[in-house]
Amino acid sequence: MAFIASAFLPKDSGRLGGRRSERAPLSKIRVLDVTHVFAAPYADGLLGDLGAEVIRIVAPDRVDMMAPLGPFPDGEPGERFWDRVGSLNTVNRGKYGLGLNLKDPRGADIFRELVKISDVVVEGFTREVMASFGLDYPALRRIKPDIIMLSNSAYGHSGPWSDWGGVATGLEATTGMTHLSGYEDGPPTKVGASYTDFITTWSIVIAVLSALHYRRRTGKGQWIDVSMYQVGASTIGEALLDYIVNGRVQTRHGNRLPGMAPCGVYRCKGVDEWIALSVETDQEWKLLCAVMGKPAMGEDSRYRRTADRLLNQPELDAAISEWTEGLEHYQVMQLLQEAGVAAGAVLNNKELHLDPHLRSRGFYQKAEHSPATGIGTRFYIGEPWRFSKGDVRIRKAAPAVGEDNVLILTQLLGCSEDEVHALTNEGVIGTGPRAVAAPPAISPQELVARKAAVSFDSNYQDILGTGDPHPARKHLGQPSTTR
Amino acid sequence: MEKALSHLRVLDLSEQIAGPFCTKLLGDLGADVVKIEAPPEGDRGRRLQPFAHDTPDPHGSLVFLYLNTNKRSVTLNLRTPEGIKVLTELLATADALVESFAPGTLAALGLDDEALEQINPGLVLTSITPFGQTGPYSHWKATELVEYAMSGVMAISGTQGREPLKHGLSQAQYCGGFGGAIATLAALWFREETGEGQHVDVSIQECLASTLLGNSTQYSYAGVVGGQSPSEGSSIGQVAPCKDGYIVGHMLQQRRREFIELFGVPELASPEFVNRRGRGGSQGKEMDALLLPRYAQWNKFDLFNAANQRGLIFGVVQTPKDLAECPQLQSRGFFVPVEHPTLGTVRHPGSTFEMSETPWSLDRPAPLLGQHNDEIFCEELGYSKREVARLRKQGVL
């Protein structure tokens, strides 16, 4: 059945989910999100927090590479596990979900119709893929001359490595970050979680906002080619210059900061509890010694100046550990901050959710998922910026695959429900793969036993305040019904 | 040449790394960034090591050099009423003001939100601080290390049983800079729509905490408290040693055949290795026993190239020297030469993305302190040379 393009719908009347708050900065912007994993999807999720209408387009028969890793609600993947992944649901918040097969010419046509009424396309395929669909920048520009298209890839769309993919830890190493991270006496070490993804996320948001500003001024769109590799290199610029100008290859310094002593992370009383502190001035050193009840040390001429302290760090570290090991980490943090010393407890994921400062700022925000997913209401990472006037927040939960197929095709493209059914039957649109086995469920208890987790709270929903008011109706997720 | 943000003027009161990186991002895309530095020594970032030729010179900090491209510099003493007056004149011409003072500092200078709105109703004020403008910790002291500790990132880093780790260099500050640039540009878009300026509040702690997608939902989805990883299972998805350095191996299900062929490990075809989830436990140890000896036979770049040519998305631990000599970065024109008044020609790291209509360019090196006082105070604001000399004598600039 041929896809029949609809009559042109003026943009304002085509807003999904009704009229947008005008106080949301990007309320008049529509983004097509054709991306995978974390970096680019998160950028589009943040554009959604800023008010854009974001349509997430995925191939209905493919499962995201990150999906099998979870985390899943209570460790249970469920049948449609790809809709129940905490990390993916964080980055895809706020979006509308379209399961669309771009390899099918009718799918590509639907995409073209959406481009006509969109402002930005963000894609993260390897180099030739959008061209193979007939949807590269030159093609999209013919459809909508002022379209802004951003392509995100590991190494960029040109150069000897441009056909190669890249992922998280591997990219972090290639960008030079890993060589510079780790214990002073240890090997290069990955830190945190897929760092290169996030600096790329933010770079994509900056690039899209900049292109929007330029288009507003000139009426011109453009193509943006983002290289995750180059983004990563940009945050170690001073080390690159140290080699270029001084010929020096910097290396790892653990937790030391230049020009500060003492500076490190010290064990506290509880299991795996730590406090980080750093002293920049001689006055701060005296304050630290006073708090520790070691005023003599504060007067000791061996440690009076930074230059001296830098040479005596093992003795200083031993003295500090002796003190911190008798105290809980929050306690040490309070004592030191009250005394004017820069100190911070090493906080874990539970502590962050419950921390009074982050709670008062509302950093974690709730979103309620559609009942079919069985996820319920969960807290998600919000945004690290607060706008005194703009309406910026998570507006809805991440969509299940194809959750909004009917809504998008009927409301934005003027398809009839019959047309939508036909397209579904013919595999042009869909709501998920049919025969993909769920990964095995791993209970929280087992994670702790394997030392892949520290502990778990079975009553975490009460602790967080996201409990199901009707616990007897707990779902594991239902198989999709025809929509 | 017109760049994406050529229509914007950004005043920059920030110092050291986070704020200057934010305004570098804006300046590199064409914004007219004016650093306003306190005399006599200016931005404390000018004293950050390493220095060119290890000579502690106010023009020689390589951190400052890197972070302050595409900016101009004026000096102003904001502790004097005349200094505030001149700043007010500049604010009237600006689209955004970026600062990283302790919360309340601007208000103490008579420049709280209401005052700024009076001076320039469309002005966007971007504040970048360790914990944000509000909340019980907003007046706490922090450095890079403290921010890492309180962000949650440290709790999952480093080896079990040993102290947790931060990233190298100053990543928390860079993350804050990214946050500031996003917030500034979004607030300026809001201004285009409504005519209204506003105050955007960026927290470095929250920027870092924003990176914990899996770790955060481990707790909010399942009540699991995450910590450092066990050390086994380094042959896949972690840093692994090879002959002359380190690589990061990856094995996707759809490329298992290529992986097995490249390393000669038919054992990996067996089902027990297929649905490997998480790390640690016996699977990690067995993989390491199979693969680490094989990696050890390869030089890092040979292995990186051989793997990637077969669609195996390996990474390679590169040093700053490796990046400076990298053929991919060379081909992308990543390093660009810049003429600096005292250091001569210096190859700088360049653009992270390419824009087809508004290419990135490095138009100015990092400025000398107060280099543009005459240009801005005299030519733009209309002060005479004599007035400027008087203000300088009075310690106003």
CSV table of C-alpha atoms in Angstrom, one decimal, chain A residues 175 177 180 195 199 230-240, chain B residues 21 66 168-171 174-175 178 334 352:
chain,number,residue,atom,x,y,z
A,175,THR,CA,40.9,10.5,23.7
A,177,MET,CA,41.8,10.8,29.3
A,180,LEU,CA,46.0,10.7,32.7
A,195,TYR,CA,32.8,10.0,30.4
A,199,ILE,CA,31.0,15.7,27.2
A,230,GLN,CA,37.9,15.5,19.4
A,231,VAL,CA,35.5,16.4,22.2
A,232,GLY,CA,37.5,14.2,24.5
A,233,ALA,CA,40.8,15.7,23.4
A,234,SER,CA,39.4,19.2,24.2
A,235,THR,CA,39.1,18.5,27.9
A,236,ILE,CA,42.8,17.7,28.2
A,237,GLY,CA,44.0,20.7,26.2
A,238,GLU,CA,46.5,21.8,28.8
A,239,ALA,CA,48.2,18.4,28.7
A,240,LEU,CA,48.4,18.6,24.9
B,21,PHE,CA,36.0,27.1,29.5
B,66,TYR,CA,44.3,27.0,26.2
B,168,GLY,CA,43.0,13.3,35.7
B,169,LEU,CA,43.4,17.1,35.3
B,170,SER,CA,40.3,19.2,35.9
B,171,GLN,CA,37.3,17.4,34.5
B,174,TYR,CA,35.3,21.4,32.3
B,175,CYS,CA,31.9,19.8,33.0
B,178,PHE,CA,29.9,22.8,29.3
B,334,PHE,CA,42.5,19.4,14.7
B,352,THR,CA,35.4,19.4,18.4
